[in-house]
Amino acid sequence: MITFQRLYGIFFSTLVCAILWGCSKNIQDYYNPESSLDKNIIEVLEEDGRFSSFVGIIDRLDLRSTLGEAAIYTCLAPLDEHVSAYFNALDYASIEAVPEEELRKFVNYHFINGMYYQYDIEQRYTNATTAIGRSRATQYRSRGEGNIPGKPVRFFTPYFFDTQAADYESFFGESADGFKVENARISDTDRDIGASNGVIHVLETPLSVLPRTDIALANDPETTLFSSWQENHAAFVLGEKDEFGWVDTTLYKTYSVGRNLADENLQSTLLVPTNEAIMTYFEPYLPDLDNTIDSVPKHVMESLIRASQIPNLYYKSDLVSKEDGGLREGRAYVYLMPDIANVISGSVLASNSVIYKTDVLIESPQMHSVEGGIYMKHKRYSQWYWMFDHTNLNAGLTNGLSFQHPKKTLLVQSDEVWGFPLASDMLPEDREYRYQTCRTGMLNIDVREDGGFRKRFYPTDFGYVLYDDGRFYDYTGHSVALLTSDPVWERTNGTIYEIDGFLTPMDRLDVEQTIYARLLADPDLSQFTAAVARAGNLAAELQLTGFFTYTLFAPTDMAIDASGVDLEGMSETALIQWVNRYIIQNRYIFSDGVFTGQLANRNDEPIRISGAWETFNISDASGKSIPVGTDNTQGANGVLHKINQLF
């Protein structure tokens, strides 16, 4: 009698056999190593006979037991002729003449940490769920030694070439087919050779040890200018302490600007302008510098270095698709470029980055905004340049994250107008005041979008500035002349013009210039001021500086007398209600007609604004037109408009 247990056993055995039979093709295709699992990688190579040069180097370095027993590796085995060809290309007469350091680089580069059959590599690629994920699935790491990290190494399988052949061809300049590691072909027949401590793939063509990014840039004749900028920020530092407190006295190269391209553990994508692209971009500006490319200001060089570097690895198709948010987070201008593929003119092979050469200089955020004008014209505006360099005068001019810079128009002074003392020689309090006067000349608008300069009030961080007939007037009535009808610099977010002096800044924290102080100082507004003083805490509120601002339509004493309103007889509640009819939250200047429409007062009643200058008019909720007397008196926390009738 067949029991349930026996039936279950027969079913399970049959199922296992069926699964194994169904998977046998995969296993035979990808996991059918030669019968050498009783030998380690070095022993397999030695027995084969075609790798005597490679094994000889391993023995010379005393790495036989380390590479054969100490860890699991994927060995990229070079034939004897490949070894000779590689070192001959480096101008060594023989392998015996090669320094031990070079030999170690060569050997370690041919040993990948971990065991990867072709099937494993293909599965890692095909299992990735996004295009950018598949690109990065090609990355592996070679063996490190001591404090020297391994190098990133890229594998490319037929699956990669089926979908991203153009990426390979644009990067390596070679045909995309077969099974490759970097630009070296892996044998179609001698691959997946198993060993007791890993797997061996035989190379059909030499595998060159790719240089680090900084070295690769220095070696390419088309990127030497950019490389020299990069090297201006190179330094050497000591290694870290070990567990016993001993400092590694080896000097390691590092870079103080942008990404540390000398760190093999840090992977990047670079869009590097060629020498010709750099010269073409800067040629129009050289007369404003010192007529040499070396006179490009350090701020510009540093900003272009940063703009060229994108964190992480991206192939050309990734840059075109822009699917990964890291392109934006990495402040990559490529995120906004619709034609990035057309500006890439070539590539530079490096171990820890994907480097594309561009025939157009891709602007940095600073050079994409008005900020760049001060840097590129620093001979004429050297004091502004100094202030940019030593204070935060340039704050808010550039959005380095998304390139959506705030709209600005800069009114700047030449060094001749700046005069003495120089910014560097000013006392701290004088320099702070000069900083405020400079910011008063930074209009929070791109005048090109407003049809050019016209009679109107322009907002700044330190009050409104009135432009009228070639002059700018600050809140005190002091004026300066516009010297250049055409801008001296234009970029996407604005322009720079030159003026012949400095404007007076409105200090928004000055309690002596509050909107309430303006009321107290005007004898024509004594009754309205007295009403504010009795209206709860309103007087104290109108003396606050900082966050809240106000616009007041203050009726004159004559207007109040003419209306017959008895302010003295009002209760406090009624008085608060009455005063709030004349207050609008936030700071507004209306007479130039920039703002027209409806606003609510503090009682939530509508006030309508219309007209400009002589036709400027306000209407209350009933539609009654209110004539305006003196208008646009600025205070630290608001604007005062005197009116000649009551709402």
XYZ file of C-alpha atoms in Angstrom:
647
model
C 0.000 0.000 0.000
C 1.391 3.401 -0.986
C 1.248 5.794 1.911
C 0.736 9.553 1.685
C 4.346 10.100 2.725
C 5.614 7.910 -0.169
C 3.358 9.711 -2.654
C 4.666 13.078 -1.407
C 8.258 11.875 -1.733
C 7.751 10.645 -5.301
C 6.063 13.945 -6.261
C 8.818 16.068 -4.686
C 11.601 14.020 -6.362
C 9.884 14.282 -9.741
C 9.454 18.055 -9.296
C 13.122 18.555 -8.402
C 14.243 16.493 -11.426
C 11.967 18.522 -13.685
C 13.320 21.802 -12.360
C 16.928 20.678 -12.746
C 16.266 19.393 -16.261
C 14.520 22.647 -17.178
C 17.418 24.729 -15.800
C 20.170 22.586 -17.235
C 20.594 24.874 -20.218
C 21.331 27.869 -18.001
C 23.660 25.890 -15.848
C 25.516 24.456 -18.826
C 25.687 27.809 -20.543
C 26.905 29.825 -17.611
C 28.116 27.495 -14.883
C 30.058 24.793 -16.690
C 33.611 25.549 -15.587
C 36.491 23.335 -16.514
C 37.202 20.598 -13.994
C 39.809 22.540 -12.025
C 38.014 23.301 -8.779
C 40.716 21.489 -6.864
C 43.189 24.162 -7.991
C 43.219 27.832 -7.095
C 43.409 30.668 -9.633
C 47.205 30.831 -9.719
C 47.555 27.075 -10.118
C 45.054 27.035 -12.983
C 46.904 29.834 -14.774
C 50.253 28.164 -14.219
C 49.044 24.800 -15.530
C 47.565 26.399 -18.660
C 50.946 27.681 -19.860
C 49.717 30.819 -21.647
C 50.033 33.069 -18.596
C 53.629 32.495 -17.482
C 54.471 36.221 -17.600
C 51.493 37.108 -15.431
C 52.220 34.288 -12.955
C 55.895 35.330 -12.917
C 54.929 38.867 -11.879
C 52.662 37.481 -9.153
C 55.554 35.402 -7.793
C 57.963 38.334 -8.013
C 55.517 40.324 -5.854
C 55.148 37.368 -3.456
C 51.364 37.333 -4.006
C 50.893 33.657 -4.903
C 49.324 32.616 -1.613
C 47.414 35.907 -1.221
C 45.768 35.686 -4.641
C 45.388 31.933 -4.551
C 44.045 31.340 -1.071
C 43.219 34.502 0.885
C 40.051 35.677 -0.887
C 37.531 35.094 -3.684
C 38.353 36.805 -6.993
C 37.385 37.148 -10.617
C 40.657 37.010 -12.518
C 40.996 38.768 -15.871
C 43.862 36.710 -17.221
C 46.222 38.421 -19.709
C 48.114 36.303 -22.214
C 51.893 36.537 -22.275
C 51.870 38.734 -25.381
C 49.434 41.119 -23.704
C 51.723 41.583 -20.715
C 54.719 42.332 -22.933
C 52.712 44.723 -25.099
C 51.387 46.622 -22.087
C 54.774 47.331 -20.512
C 56.461 47.978 -23.864
C 53.874 50.719 -24.417
C 55.062 52.246 -21.131
C 58.632 52.328 -22.533
C 60.040 49.548 -20.351
C 62.657 47.432 -22.118
C 61.575 44.303 -20.259
C 59.295 43.155 -17.479
C 62.340 42.893 -15.222
C 62.877 46.640 -15.634
C 59.374 47.542 -14.458
C 59.240 49.015 -10.926
C 57.420 46.936 -8.353
C 54.794 49.686 -7.850
C 53.758 49.497 -11.520
C 53.616 45.719 -11.372
C 51.315 45.825 -8.356
C 48.943 48.221 -10.128
C 48.851 45.879 -13.105
C 48.226 42.699 -11.120
C 45.627 44.207 -8.771
C 43.702 45.678 -11.706
C 43.327 42.168 -13.162
C 41.766 40.789 -9.970
C 38.160 41.809 -9.253
C 36.850 41.419 -5.728
C 34.231 38.660 -5.707
C 33.397 35.815 -8.067
C 31.386 36.776 -11.158
C 30.528 34.458 -14.015
C 29.215 36.036 -17.192
C 25.713 35.028 -16.130
C 26.074 36.895 -12.814
C 27.148 40.052 -14.600
C 24.322 39.831 -17.119
C 21.746 39.147 -14.406
C 22.884 42.138 -12.406
C 22.330 44.281 -15.481
C 18.992 42.848 -16.579
C 17.581 42.812 -13.040
C 18.033 46.578 -12.667
C 14.646 48.296 -12.771
C 15.686 51.652 -14.280
C 17.913 52.820 -17.116
C 20.269 54.580 -14.714
C 20.303 51.463 -12.541
C 21.413 49.356 -15.497
C 24.196 51.800 -16.302
C 25.556 51.597 -12.787
C 25.165 47.809 -12.683
C 28.266 47.595 -14.876
C 30.487 48.812 -12.043
C 32.805 46.454 -10.113
C 35.966 47.067 -8.116
C 39.448 45.690 -8.498
C 41.595 44.454 -5.656
C 43.009 47.042 -3.273
C 46.161 46.699 -1.257
C 46.979 48.332 2.050
C 45.925 51.969 1.955
C 45.604 51.923 -1.828
C 41.964 51.328 -2.798
C 40.937 49.219 -5.723
C 39.837 50.870 -8.951
C 36.322 50.878 -10.386
C 36.128 48.497 -13.364
C 33.273 48.304 -15.893
C 31.985 45.081 -17.467
C 29.873 45.107 -20.628
C 27.870 42.096 -21.786
C 25.742 41.430 -24.887
C 22.670 42.600 -22.966
C 24.317 46.014 -22.427
C 25.199 46.262 -26.090
C 21.627 45.377 -27.079
C 20.291 48.460 -25.276
C 23.207 50.866 -24.787
C 25.573 50.227 -27.678
C 25.722 53.955 -28.467
C 26.861 54.684 -24.894
C 29.788 52.298 -25.255
C 30.771 53.594 -28.673
C 30.603 57.264 -27.595
C 32.694 56.555 -24.518
C 35.287 54.105 -25.840
C 35.177 54.933 -29.532
C 34.996 51.241 -30.420
C 32.422 48.774 -31.658
C 29.980 47.484 -29.063
C 29.826 43.697 -29.203
C 30.832 40.574 -27.332
C 31.743 40.473 -23.646
C 34.160 43.175 -22.507
C 35.844 44.630 -19.470
C 36.451 48.314 -20.159
C 37.688 48.227 -23.785
C 39.331 44.797 -23.547
C 37.554 41.811 -25.109
C 36.990 38.682 -23.022
C 37.420 35.428 -24.889
C 34.270 33.837 -26.304
C 35.563 30.355 -25.428
C 37.913 30.835 -22.467
C 35.615 32.379 -19.921
C 33.909 31.131 -16.753
C 36.910 28.935 -15.891
C 36.294 27.856 -12.330
C 38.906 27.624 -9.593
C 38.795 26.870 -5.899
C 38.876 30.566 -5.002
C 37.053 32.174 -7.916
C 36.622 32.300 -11.654
C 38.877 33.188 -14.586
C 38.046 35.085 -17.763
C 40.793 35.050 -20.403
C 41.407 38.309 -22.230
C 41.692 38.417 -26.007
C 43.042 41.972 -26.018
C 45.160 43.845 -23.459
C 43.447 45.478 -20.493
C 45.095 48.809 -19.716
C 45.126 50.129 -16.165
C 43.003 53.244 -16.484
C 44.422 56.376 -14.842
C 42.672 58.329 -12.123
C 40.523 61.219 -13.345
C 43.013 63.989 -12.587
C 45.833 62.124 -14.313
C 43.649 61.319 -17.307
C 42.761 65.007 -17.768
C 46.409 66.062 -17.537
C 47.411 63.483 -20.153
C 44.797 64.429 -22.750
C 46.126 67.208 -25.039
C 42.638 68.706 -25.440
C 41.956 69.158 -21.717
C 45.244 70.599 -20.451
C 43.783 74.058 -19.736
C 40.999 72.665 -17.603
C 43.479 70.328 -15.920
C 45.726 73.261 -15.013
C 42.766 74.990 -13.346
C 42.072 71.818 -11.428
C 45.703 71.477 -10.353
C 45.667 74.979 -8.882
C 43.565 73.459 -6.107
C 45.574 70.292 -5.525
C 47.079 69.493 -2.136
C 48.703 66.541 -0.398
C 47.616 65.298 3.009
C 48.806 62.651 5.432
C 46.913 59.409 5.805
C 44.806 58.441 8.795
C 45.936 56.995 12.106
C 45.900 53.246 12.547
C 44.503 51.353 15.536
C 47.745 51.917 17.442
C 47.785 55.669 16.859
C 50.479 55.620 14.190
C 49.960 58.130 11.382
C 50.237 56.959 7.800
C 52.948 59.337 6.538
C 52.150 58.682 2.889
C 51.128 61.897 1.164
C 47.767 61.467 -0.569
C 46.619 63.862 -3.265
C 43.356 65.721 -2.769
C 41.477 68.652 -4.286
C 40.039 71.555 -2.305
C 37.494 72.692 -4.923
C 34.699 70.490 -6.197
C 34.902 66.726 -5.985
C 38.107 64.999 -4.975
C 39.022 63.482 -8.324
C 42.071 61.808 -6.755
C 39.866 59.562 -4.628
C 39.313 56.204 -6.345
C 36.331 55.588 -4.057
C 34.540 58.691 -5.364
C 32.878 58.289 -8.745
C 31.839 61.223 -10.926
C 30.708 62.294 -14.358
C 32.592 65.213 -15.896
C 31.649 67.497 -18.789
C 35.019 69.082 -19.500
C 35.420 71.898 -22.052
C 38.274 71.441 -24.489
C 41.075 73.991 -24.673
C 39.473 75.429 -27.799
C 36.070 75.705 -26.112
C 37.608 77.583 -23.165
C 39.476 80.016 -25.412
C 36.389 80.647 -27.549
C 34.262 81.410 -24.489
C 36.706 83.789 -22.781
C 38.116 85.591 -25.809
C 35.488 88.405 -25.766
C 36.194 89.080 -22.083
C 39.999 89.109 -22.155
C 40.260 92.896 -22.691
C 38.444 93.366 -19.365
C 40.962 91.036 -17.722
C 44.689 91.049 -18.510
C 44.407 89.723 -22.069
C 45.534 86.226 -21.056
C 43.555 83.122 -20.206
C 45.576 82.864 -16.993
C 43.975 86.101 -15.782
C 40.522 84.509 -15.547
C 39.522 85.160 -11.900
C 39.818 82.292 -9.449
C 36.101 82.518 -8.655
C 35.290 81.815 -12.285
C 37.754 78.940 -12.535
C 36.410 77.404 -9.338
C 32.800 77.789 -10.419
C 33.495 76.143 -13.791
C 35.311 73.252 -12.095
C 32.271 72.648 -9.906
C 29.863 73.017 -12.818
C 31.721 70.372 -14.819
C 31.350 67.744 -12.106
C 28.250 65.641 -11.531
C 28.118 63.222 -8.586
C 27.827 59.563 -9.577
C 28.126 57.932 -12.992
C 26.047 58.768 -16.044
C 26.421 57.520 -19.578
C 25.423 59.667 -22.527
C 21.905 58.225 -22.718
C 21.412 59.021 -19.023
C 22.427 62.645 -19.586
C 20.028 62.921 -22.511
C 17.081 61.296 -20.732
C 17.659 63.196 -17.462
C 15.614 60.560 -15.651
C 17.681 60.690 -12.479
C 17.008 63.487 -9.984
C 20.674 63.528 -9.033
C 21.383 65.595 -12.116
C 19.404 68.437 -10.545
C 20.628 67.765 -7.023
C 24.192 67.786 -8.290
C 23.735 71.333 -9.640
C 24.275 69.983 -13.127
C 23.469 72.521 -15.840
C 23.050 69.551 -18.151
C 19.655 69.142 -16.502
C 18.492 72.275 -18.326
C 20.288 71.645 -21.632
C 18.044 70.204 -24.335
C 20.937 69.415 -26.683
C 23.610 67.963 -24.408
C 24.365 65.162 -26.881
C 25.359 67.716 -29.524
C 27.984 69.453 -27.380
C 29.847 66.246 -26.482
C 32.823 65.945 -28.826
C 34.734 63.035 -27.316
C 35.688 61.236 -24.136
C 38.644 60.626 -21.841
C 39.081 57.215 -20.270
C 39.533 57.285 -16.501
C 39.046 54.776 -13.713
C 36.820 56.680 -11.288
C 34.724 58.806 -13.626
C 32.961 59.090 -16.932
C 34.601 62.045 -18.708
C 33.046 63.680 -21.742
C 34.791 66.466 -23.619
C 32.536 69.290 -24.786
C 33.139 71.693 -27.654
C 31.125 74.353 -25.807
C 31.940 75.604 -22.319
C 28.972 74.794 -20.103
C 28.440 77.828 -17.910
C 28.580 77.585 -14.150
C 25.670 78.988 -12.134
C 27.674 82.142 -11.345
C 28.579 82.767 -14.984
C 24.953 82.099 -15.905
C 23.827 85.025 -13.706
C 24.638 88.704 -13.143
C 27.150 87.663 -10.488
C 29.593 86.646 -13.216
C 29.784 90.202 -14.541
C 31.623 91.432 -11.457
C 34.144 88.613 -11.759
C 34.755 89.085 -15.470
C 35.064 92.886 -15.166
C 37.017 92.863 -11.950
C 39.638 95.290 -13.275
C 37.000 98.051 -13.408
C 34.949 96.887 -10.424
C 37.685 95.500 -8.202
C 36.072 96.839 -5.017
C 32.834 95.026 -5.770
C 34.935 91.970 -6.529
C 36.634 92.292 -3.135
C 33.276 92.610 -1.409
C 31.997 89.512 -3.231
C 35.084 87.665 -2.088
C 35.097 88.782 1.555
C 31.452 89.490 2.406
C 28.129 88.044 1.282
C 27.390 90.980 -1.017
C 26.750 88.451 -3.791
C 24.084 86.629 -1.738
C 20.889 85.997 -3.664
C 22.335 86.675 -7.111
C 22.799 83.031 -8.084
C 20.752 79.921 -7.490
C 23.374 77.200 -7.788
C 20.918 74.349 -7.418
C 18.435 74.834 -10.231
C 19.895 77.775 -12.210
C 16.598 79.609 -11.655
C 18.348 82.748 -10.427
C 16.398 85.620 -8.853
C 15.708 88.509 -11.223
C 18.178 91.322 -10.585
C 19.475 94.594 -11.988
C 22.752 95.779 -10.471
C 23.725 99.451 -10.255
C 27.463 99.385 -9.650
C 30.251 101.901 -9.126
C 33.607 101.834 -10.891
C 36.742 101.881 -8.750
C 37.120 105.580 -9.583
C 33.702 106.354 -8.131
C 34.296 104.041 -5.147
C 37.259 106.155 -4.088
C 39.055 105.772 -0.758
C 39.297 104.075 1.578
C 39.325 100.801 -0.315
C 36.987 98.097 0.891
C 39.870 96.166 2.429
C 40.944 99.219 4.459
C 37.533 100.193 5.837
C 36.651 99.885 9.489
C 34.112 97.077 10.065
C 31.229 99.479 10.713
C 32.076 101.547 7.608
C 32.346 98.421 5.484
C 28.951 97.245 6.738
C 27.399 100.572 5.737
C 29.077 100.396 2.320
C 27.672 96.891 1.975
C 24.174 98.300 2.574
C 24.677 101.092 0.041
C 25.753 98.531 -2.553
C 22.702 96.374 -1.814
C 20.519 99.468 -2.225
C 21.700 99.460 -5.832
C 20.555 95.878 -6.396
C 17.084 96.137 -7.870
C 14.900 93.078 -7.337
C 13.763 93.070 -10.948
C 15.197 92.453 -14.410
C 14.524 95.805 -16.083
C 14.584 94.161 -19.518
C 11.325 92.438 -18.666
C 9.874 95.841 -17.719
C 10.752 97.462 -21.046
C 13.924 99.113 -19.722
C 14.225 101.873 -17.165
C 11.156 104.064 -16.786
C 9.736 106.331 -14.132
C 8.829 103.980 -11.320
C 9.871 102.767 -7.885
C 12.210 99.781 -7.940
C 12.319 97.437 -4.928
C 15.627 96.661 -3.205
C 16.565 94.959 0.059
C 16.961 98.412 1.619
C 13.898 100.285 0.443
C 12.412 101.437 -2.841
C 14.487 103.470 -5.307
C 12.770 105.900 -7.693
C 14.060 106.232 -11.264
C 13.179 109.394 -13.147
C 14.837 110.952 -16.203
C 18.243 109.307 -15.908
C 18.587 109.497 -12.121
C 17.845 107.223 -9.172
C 16.425 108.709 -5.950
C 16.538 106.990 -2.555
C 14.055 107.539 0.267
C 15.912 110.654 1.474
C 15.713 112.362 -1.929
C 19.414 111.902 -2.615
C 20.063 110.937 -6.245
C 22.753 109.409 -8.474
C 23.028 109.406 -12.260
C 22.808 106.431 -14.602
C 26.097 106.516 -16.555
C 25.494 103.767 -19.098
C 22.325 103.570 -21.147
C 23.399 100.118 -22.312
C 24.175 97.408 -19.755
C 27.812 96.506 -19.110
C 26.805 92.850 -18.545
C 23.751 90.773 -19.418
C 22.778 87.270 -18.393
C 19.622 85.200 -18.090
C 18.462 86.756 -14.826
C 19.363 90.390 -15.335
C 21.806 93.139 -16.191
C 24.495 95.386 -14.730
C 24.561 99.180 -15.210
C 27.000 101.776 -13.912
C 26.069 104.759 -11.704
C 28.081 107.710 -10.418
C 27.540 107.385 -6.678
C 25.943 105.527 -3.803
C 22.306 105.445 -2.717
C 21.235 105.756 0.920
C 20.022 102.470 2.404
C 16.813 102.182 4.392
C 17.664 100.279 7.560
C 14.683 98.033 8.216
C 15.719 97.590 11.845
C 16.033 101.296 12.627
C 13.381 102.013 15.298
C 13.812 105.749 14.719
C 12.523 105.401 11.154
C 9.446 103.244 11.710
C 6.122 104.048 10.149
C 4.931 105.229 13.583
C 7.949 107.530 13.836
C 6.947 108.996 10.464
C 3.457 109.701 11.865
C 4.846 111.399 14.972
C 7.117 113.597 12.864
C 4.310 114.950 10.662
C 2.254 117.766 12.299
C -0.464 117.403 9.638
C -1.242 113.926 10.991
C -1.512 114.664 14.714
C -5.142 113.527 15.121
C -4.626 110.264 13.247
C -1.447 109.669 15.265
C -3.330 110.257 18.511
C -6.030 107.809 17.393
C -3.369 105.169 16.678
C -1.891 105.736 20.141
C -5.291 105.057 21.787
C -6.178 102.064 19.576
C -5.055 99.231 21.811
C -1.535 97.991 21.050
C -1.509 99.356 17.520
C 1.112 102.032 18.200
C 3.496 99.445 19.620
C 2.829 97.184 16.620
C 3.646 99.966 14.165
C 6.972 100.466 15.905
C 8.058 96.848 15.431
C 10.819 96.219 12.916
C 11.796 93.030 11.197
C 9.158 90.689 9.865
C 5.867 92.623 9.570
C 5.379 95.653 7.341
C 2.467 98.013 6.747
C 1.009 100.505 4.304
C -0.895 103.428 5.890
C -3.378 105.780 4.234
C -3.253 108.483 6.898
C -5.952 111.192 6.730
C -4.744 114.688 7.488
C -6.065 116.792 10.373
C -7.887 118.940 7.819
C -9.632 115.879 6.380
C -10.687 114.661 9.840
C -11.965 118.109 10.825
C -13.919 118.391 7.574
C -15.591 115.027 8.155
C -16.896 115.928 11.605
C -15.770 112.580 13.051
C -15.406 112.710 16.863
C -12.326 110.580 17.498
C -12.114 111.688 21.124
C -15.594 110.338 21.817
C -14.993 106.912 20.315
C -14.552 103.870 22.502
C -11.315 101.953 22.207
C -13.019 99.162 20.262
C -14.598 101.608 17.816
C -11.323 103.474 17.470
C -9.428 100.273 16.617
C -12.066 99.487 13.998
C -11.790 103.000 12.543
C -7.968 103.104 12.395
C -7.739 99.617 10.833
C -9.708 100.887 7.837
C -6.598 102.889 6.856
C -4.009 100.110 7.238
C -3.010 97.455 4.707
C -0.703 94.650 5.690
C 2.662 94.639 3.858
C 4.631 97.416 2.226
C 3.255 98.977 -1.000
C 4.162 101.927 -3.199
C 1.283 102.686 -5.528
C 1.772 105.979 -7.341
C 3.907 104.588 -10.176
C 1.060 102.344 -11.333
C 3.044 99.121 -11.010
C 0.324 97.772 -8.760
C -3.314 98.238 -9.706
C -6.214 96.266 -8.370
C -7.836 95.521 -5.058
C -6.416 94.942 -1.580
C -8.084 94.396 1.782
C -7.546 96.604 4.795
C -7.245 95.185 8.305
C -11.035 95.124 8.601
C -11.074 92.950 5.469
C -12.755 95.749 3.508
C -11.689 96.244 -0.128
C -9.562 99.189 -1.220
C -9.139 99.679 -4.944
C -5.940 101.103 -6.449
C -5.806 102.600 -9.937
C -3.886 105.044 -12.095
C -0.291 106.250 -11.993
C 1.391 109.480 -10.912
C -1.070 112.331 -11.639
C -3.932 109.843 -12.141
C -3.107 107.762 -9.052
C -6.353 107.131 -7.183
C -7.737 104.985 -4.350
C -11.365 104.033 -3.713
C -12.999 102.660 -0.575
C -15.542 99.830 -0.308
C -18.404 102.120 -1.333
C -16.581 103.206 -4.465
C -15.838 106.652 -3.100
C -12.719 108.148 -4.718
C -10.151 109.392 -2.229
C -7.635 112.051 -3.318
C -4.050 111.403 -2.287
C -1.799 114.143 -1.037
C 1.817 113.389 -0.210
C 2.524 109.769 -1.034
C 5.250 107.141 -0.809
C 6.917 108.234 2.427
C 9.073 105.239 3.300
C 9.723 103.989 6.800
C 11.744 101.115 8.151
C 8.658 98.909 8.412
C 6.273 100.392 5.873
C 5.054 103.132 3.575
C 2.932 106.181 4.451
C 0.449 107.830 2.058
C -1.336 111.029 3.195
C -4.953 111.353 2.050
C -7.229 114.397 2.067
C -10.575 112.671 2.722
C -11.828 109.917 4.990
C -13.016 106.527 3.802
